[in-house]
mmCIF file of C-alpha atoms and ligand atoms in Angstrom:
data_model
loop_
_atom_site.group_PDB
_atom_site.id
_atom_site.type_symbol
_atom_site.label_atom_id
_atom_site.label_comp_id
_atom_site.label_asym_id
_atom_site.label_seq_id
_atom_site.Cartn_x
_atom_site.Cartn_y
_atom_site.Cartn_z
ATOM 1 C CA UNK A 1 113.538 118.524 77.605
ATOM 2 C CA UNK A 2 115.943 117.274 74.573
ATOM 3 C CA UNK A 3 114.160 120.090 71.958
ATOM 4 C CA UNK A 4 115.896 122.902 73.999
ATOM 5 C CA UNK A 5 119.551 121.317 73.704
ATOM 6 C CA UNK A 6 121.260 122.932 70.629
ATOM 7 C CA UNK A 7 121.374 120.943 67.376
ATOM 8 C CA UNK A 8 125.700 120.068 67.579
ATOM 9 C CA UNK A 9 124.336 118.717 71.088
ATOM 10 C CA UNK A 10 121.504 116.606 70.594
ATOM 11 C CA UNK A 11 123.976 113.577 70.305
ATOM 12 C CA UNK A 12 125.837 114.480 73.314
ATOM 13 C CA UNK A 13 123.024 115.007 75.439
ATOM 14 C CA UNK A 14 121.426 111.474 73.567
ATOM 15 C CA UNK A 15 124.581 109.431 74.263
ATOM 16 C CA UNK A 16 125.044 110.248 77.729
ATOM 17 C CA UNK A 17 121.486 109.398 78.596
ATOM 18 C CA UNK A 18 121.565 106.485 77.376
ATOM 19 C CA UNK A 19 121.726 105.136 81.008
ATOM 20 C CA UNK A 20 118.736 105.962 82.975
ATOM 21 C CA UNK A 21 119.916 105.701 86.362
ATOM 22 C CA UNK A 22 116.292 106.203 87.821
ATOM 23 C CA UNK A 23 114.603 102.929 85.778
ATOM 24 C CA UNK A 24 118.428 101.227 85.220
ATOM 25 C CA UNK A 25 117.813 101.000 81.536
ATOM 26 C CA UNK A 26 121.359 101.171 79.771
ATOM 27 C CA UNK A 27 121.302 101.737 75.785
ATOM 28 C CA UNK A 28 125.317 100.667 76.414
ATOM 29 C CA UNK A 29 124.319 97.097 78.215
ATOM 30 C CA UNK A 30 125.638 94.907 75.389
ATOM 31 C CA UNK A 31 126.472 94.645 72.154
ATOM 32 C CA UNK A 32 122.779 94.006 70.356
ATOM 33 C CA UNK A 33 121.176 97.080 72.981
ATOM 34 C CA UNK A 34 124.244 99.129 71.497
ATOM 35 C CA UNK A 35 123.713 98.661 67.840
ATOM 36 C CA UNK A 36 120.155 99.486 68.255
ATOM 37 C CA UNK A 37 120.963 102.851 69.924
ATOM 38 C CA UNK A 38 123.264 103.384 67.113
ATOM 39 C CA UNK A 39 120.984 103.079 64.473
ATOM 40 C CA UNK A 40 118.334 104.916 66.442
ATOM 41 C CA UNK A 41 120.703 107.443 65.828
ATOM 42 C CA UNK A 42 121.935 107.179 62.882
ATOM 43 C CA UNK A 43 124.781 105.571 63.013
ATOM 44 C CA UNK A 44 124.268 101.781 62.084
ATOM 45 C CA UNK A 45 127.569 99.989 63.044
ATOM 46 C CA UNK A 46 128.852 96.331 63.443
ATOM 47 C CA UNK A 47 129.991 97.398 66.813
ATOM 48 C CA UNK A 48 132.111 94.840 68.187
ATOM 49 C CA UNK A 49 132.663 94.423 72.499
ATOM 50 C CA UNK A 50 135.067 96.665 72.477
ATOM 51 C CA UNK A 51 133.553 99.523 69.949
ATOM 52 C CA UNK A 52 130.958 98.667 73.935
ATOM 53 C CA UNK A 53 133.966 98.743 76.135
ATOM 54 C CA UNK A 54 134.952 102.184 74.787
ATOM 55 C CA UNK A 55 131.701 103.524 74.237
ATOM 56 C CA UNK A 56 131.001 103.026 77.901
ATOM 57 C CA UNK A 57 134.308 104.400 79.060
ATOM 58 C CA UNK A 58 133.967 107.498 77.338
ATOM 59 C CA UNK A 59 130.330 107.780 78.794
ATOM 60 C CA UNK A 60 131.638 107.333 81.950
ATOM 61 C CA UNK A 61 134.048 110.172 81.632
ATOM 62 C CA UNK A 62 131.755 112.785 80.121
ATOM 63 C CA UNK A 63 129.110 112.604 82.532
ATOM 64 C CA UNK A 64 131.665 113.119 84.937
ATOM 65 C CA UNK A 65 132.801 115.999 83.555
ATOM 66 C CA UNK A 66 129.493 117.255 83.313
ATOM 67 C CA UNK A 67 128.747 116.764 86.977
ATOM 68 C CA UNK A 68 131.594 119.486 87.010
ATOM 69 C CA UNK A 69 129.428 121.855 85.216
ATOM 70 C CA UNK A 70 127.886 122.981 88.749
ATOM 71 C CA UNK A 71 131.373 124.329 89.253
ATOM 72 C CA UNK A 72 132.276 121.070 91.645
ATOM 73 C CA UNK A 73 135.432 119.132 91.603
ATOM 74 C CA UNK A 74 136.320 121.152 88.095
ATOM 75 C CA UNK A 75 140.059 120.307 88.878
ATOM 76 C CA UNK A 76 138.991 116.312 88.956
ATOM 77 C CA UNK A 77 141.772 114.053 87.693
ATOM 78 C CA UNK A 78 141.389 114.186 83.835
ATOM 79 C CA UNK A 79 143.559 111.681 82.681
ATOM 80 C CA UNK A 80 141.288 109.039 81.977
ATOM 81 C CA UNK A 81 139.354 111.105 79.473
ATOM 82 C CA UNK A 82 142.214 112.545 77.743
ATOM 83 C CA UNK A 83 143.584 108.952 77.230
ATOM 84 C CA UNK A 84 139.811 107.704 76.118
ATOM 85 C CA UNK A 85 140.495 110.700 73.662
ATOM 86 C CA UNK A 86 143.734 109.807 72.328
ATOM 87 C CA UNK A 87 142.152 106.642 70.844
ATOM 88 C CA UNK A 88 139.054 108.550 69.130
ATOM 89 C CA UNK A 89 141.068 110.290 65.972
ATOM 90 C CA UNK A 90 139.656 113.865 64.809
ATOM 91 C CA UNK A 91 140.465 115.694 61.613
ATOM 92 C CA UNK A 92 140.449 119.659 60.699
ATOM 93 C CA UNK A 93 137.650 120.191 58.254
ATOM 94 C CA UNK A 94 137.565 123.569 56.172
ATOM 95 C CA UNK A 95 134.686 125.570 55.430
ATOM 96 C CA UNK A 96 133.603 129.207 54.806
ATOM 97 C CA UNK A 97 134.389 130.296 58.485
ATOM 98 C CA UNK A 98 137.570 128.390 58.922
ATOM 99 C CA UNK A 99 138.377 125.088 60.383
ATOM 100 C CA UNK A 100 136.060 122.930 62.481
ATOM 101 C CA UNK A 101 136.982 119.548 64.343
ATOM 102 C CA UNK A 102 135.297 116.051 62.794
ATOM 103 C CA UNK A 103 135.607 112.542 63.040
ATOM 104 C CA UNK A 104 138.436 110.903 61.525
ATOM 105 C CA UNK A 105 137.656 107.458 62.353
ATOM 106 C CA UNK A 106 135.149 104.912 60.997
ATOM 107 C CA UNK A 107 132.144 102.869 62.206
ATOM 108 C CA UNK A 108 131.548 103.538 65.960
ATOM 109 C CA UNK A 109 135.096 104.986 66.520
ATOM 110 C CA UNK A 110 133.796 107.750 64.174
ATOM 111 C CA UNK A 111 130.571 108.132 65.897
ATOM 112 C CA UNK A 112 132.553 108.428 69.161
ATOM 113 C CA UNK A 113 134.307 110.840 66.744
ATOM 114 C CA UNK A 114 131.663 113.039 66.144
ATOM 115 C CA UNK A 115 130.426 112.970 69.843
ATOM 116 C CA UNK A 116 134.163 114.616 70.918
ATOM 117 C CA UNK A 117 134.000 116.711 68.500
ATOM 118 C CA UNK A 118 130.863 118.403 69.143
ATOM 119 C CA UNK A 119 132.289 118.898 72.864
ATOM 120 C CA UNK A 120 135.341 120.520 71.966
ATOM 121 C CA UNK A 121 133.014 123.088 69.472
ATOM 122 C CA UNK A 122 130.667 123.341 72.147
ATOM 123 C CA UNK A 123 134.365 124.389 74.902
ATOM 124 C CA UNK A 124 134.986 126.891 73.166
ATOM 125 C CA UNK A 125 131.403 127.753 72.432
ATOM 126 C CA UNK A 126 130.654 128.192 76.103
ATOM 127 C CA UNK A 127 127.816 125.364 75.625
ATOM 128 C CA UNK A 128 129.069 122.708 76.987
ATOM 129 C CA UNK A 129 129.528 124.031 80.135
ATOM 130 C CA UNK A 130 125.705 123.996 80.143
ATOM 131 C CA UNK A 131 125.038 120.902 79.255
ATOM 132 C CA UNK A 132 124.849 119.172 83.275
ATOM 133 C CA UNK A 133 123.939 116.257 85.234
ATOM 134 C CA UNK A 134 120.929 116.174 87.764
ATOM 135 C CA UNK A 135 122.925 116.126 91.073
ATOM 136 C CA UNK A 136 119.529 113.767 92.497
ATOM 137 C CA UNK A 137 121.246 110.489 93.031
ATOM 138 C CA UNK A 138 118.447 108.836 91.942
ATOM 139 C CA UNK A 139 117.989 110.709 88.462
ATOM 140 C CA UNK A 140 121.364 111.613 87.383
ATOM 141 C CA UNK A 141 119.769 113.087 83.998
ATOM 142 C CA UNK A 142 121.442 115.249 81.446
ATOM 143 C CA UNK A 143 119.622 118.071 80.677
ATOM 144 C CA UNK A 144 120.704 121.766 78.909
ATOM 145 C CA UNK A 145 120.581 124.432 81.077
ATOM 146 C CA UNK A 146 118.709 127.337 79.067
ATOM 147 C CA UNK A 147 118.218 129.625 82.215
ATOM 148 C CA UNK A 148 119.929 133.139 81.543
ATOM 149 C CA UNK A 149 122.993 133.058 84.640
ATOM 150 C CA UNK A 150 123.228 129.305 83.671
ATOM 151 C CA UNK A 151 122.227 128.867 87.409
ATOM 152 C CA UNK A 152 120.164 125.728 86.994
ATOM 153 C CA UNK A 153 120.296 122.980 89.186
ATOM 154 C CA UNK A 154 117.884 120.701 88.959
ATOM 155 C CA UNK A 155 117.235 118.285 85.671
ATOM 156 C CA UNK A 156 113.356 119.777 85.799
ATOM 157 C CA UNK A 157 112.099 122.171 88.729
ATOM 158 C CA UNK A 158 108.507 120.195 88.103
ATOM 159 C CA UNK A 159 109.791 116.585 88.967
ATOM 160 C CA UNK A 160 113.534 116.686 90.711
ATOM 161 C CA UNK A 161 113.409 120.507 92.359
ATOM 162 C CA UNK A 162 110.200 119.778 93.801
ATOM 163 C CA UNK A 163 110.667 116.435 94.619
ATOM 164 C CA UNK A 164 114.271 117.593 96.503
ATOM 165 C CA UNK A 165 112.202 120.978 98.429
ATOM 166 C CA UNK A 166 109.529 118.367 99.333
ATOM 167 C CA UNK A 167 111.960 116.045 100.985
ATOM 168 C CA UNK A 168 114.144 119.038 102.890
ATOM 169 C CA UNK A 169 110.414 120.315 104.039
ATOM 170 C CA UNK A 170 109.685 117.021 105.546
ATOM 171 C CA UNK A 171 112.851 116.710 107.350
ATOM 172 C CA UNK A 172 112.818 120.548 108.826
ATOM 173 C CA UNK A 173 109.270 119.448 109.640
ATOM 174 C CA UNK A 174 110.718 115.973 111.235
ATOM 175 C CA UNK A 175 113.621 118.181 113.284
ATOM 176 C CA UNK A 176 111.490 120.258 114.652
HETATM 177 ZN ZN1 ZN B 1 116.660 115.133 88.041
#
């Protein structure tokens, strides 16, 4: 599932899936679980409780704006994120095709860093909007919607579509 996200992505997708709502593992459940997700990733830190604290905050708010990404609740109150934001400083780097967003902070702020400022490439991109949540209550996975209208819905048609047409066949079949 994670080889068809595109590479400014992978940590996006990687960092908010770092709960897995169906088995309750959380990569963001304390401080020791966090620094070994961070290195896992490549971003060894001395995160500290709150380096956690706003780690899981900004988690939070990005897989709530990804639920979004199904076109619901796109005008949802925002102003938790853009104050999560306002603490994560970004930069203007120059290259050959002009500037680009990047982490201006250190340590886990910067990794946080690098996380927002994949997202705003991938705004303006039009991949972000692609990147969605499994609306299965009891999956709630990120995955990258590759299909062509961007009409996907479920996080895999083989395990959560099937699972959900199984489930609305057995109650038609229970109605009637
Ligand atoms: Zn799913």
């Amino acid at each position: 599932m994670a080889e068809s996200v595109p590479a400014p992505l992978r940590l996006v997708e990687s960092f908010l899936n770092s709960v897995d709502v169906e088995s309750g593992a959380d990569d963001l459940v304390d401080v020791p679980t966090f620094r070994r997700w961070l290195a896992d990733h490549g971003h060894p830190a001395p995160a500290r409780d709150t380096d956690l604290d706003l780690a899981r905050r900004l988690r939070t708010e990005l897989r709530a704006e990804a639920a979004t990404h199904h076109g619901v609740d796109t005008d949802r109150d925002r102003t938790e994120l853009d104050r999560i934001a306002a603490g994560i400083p970004l930069a203007a780097t120059f290259g050959p095709d002009g500037a680009r967003p990047a982490p201006a902070g250190t340590g886990v702020v910067g990794t946080l860093g690098e996380i927002l400022a994949a997202v705003t490439l991938a705004s303006h991109d039009g991949t972000w909007r692609r990147l969605k949540i499994c609306p299965a209550d009891d999956c709630r996975w990120v995955y990258y919607d590759t299909s062509r209208n961007s009409s996907r819905r479920w996080c895999s048609m083989r395990v959560c579509g099937n699972r959900n047409k199984t489930r609305t066949y057995r109650q038609r079949a229970t109605t009637a």
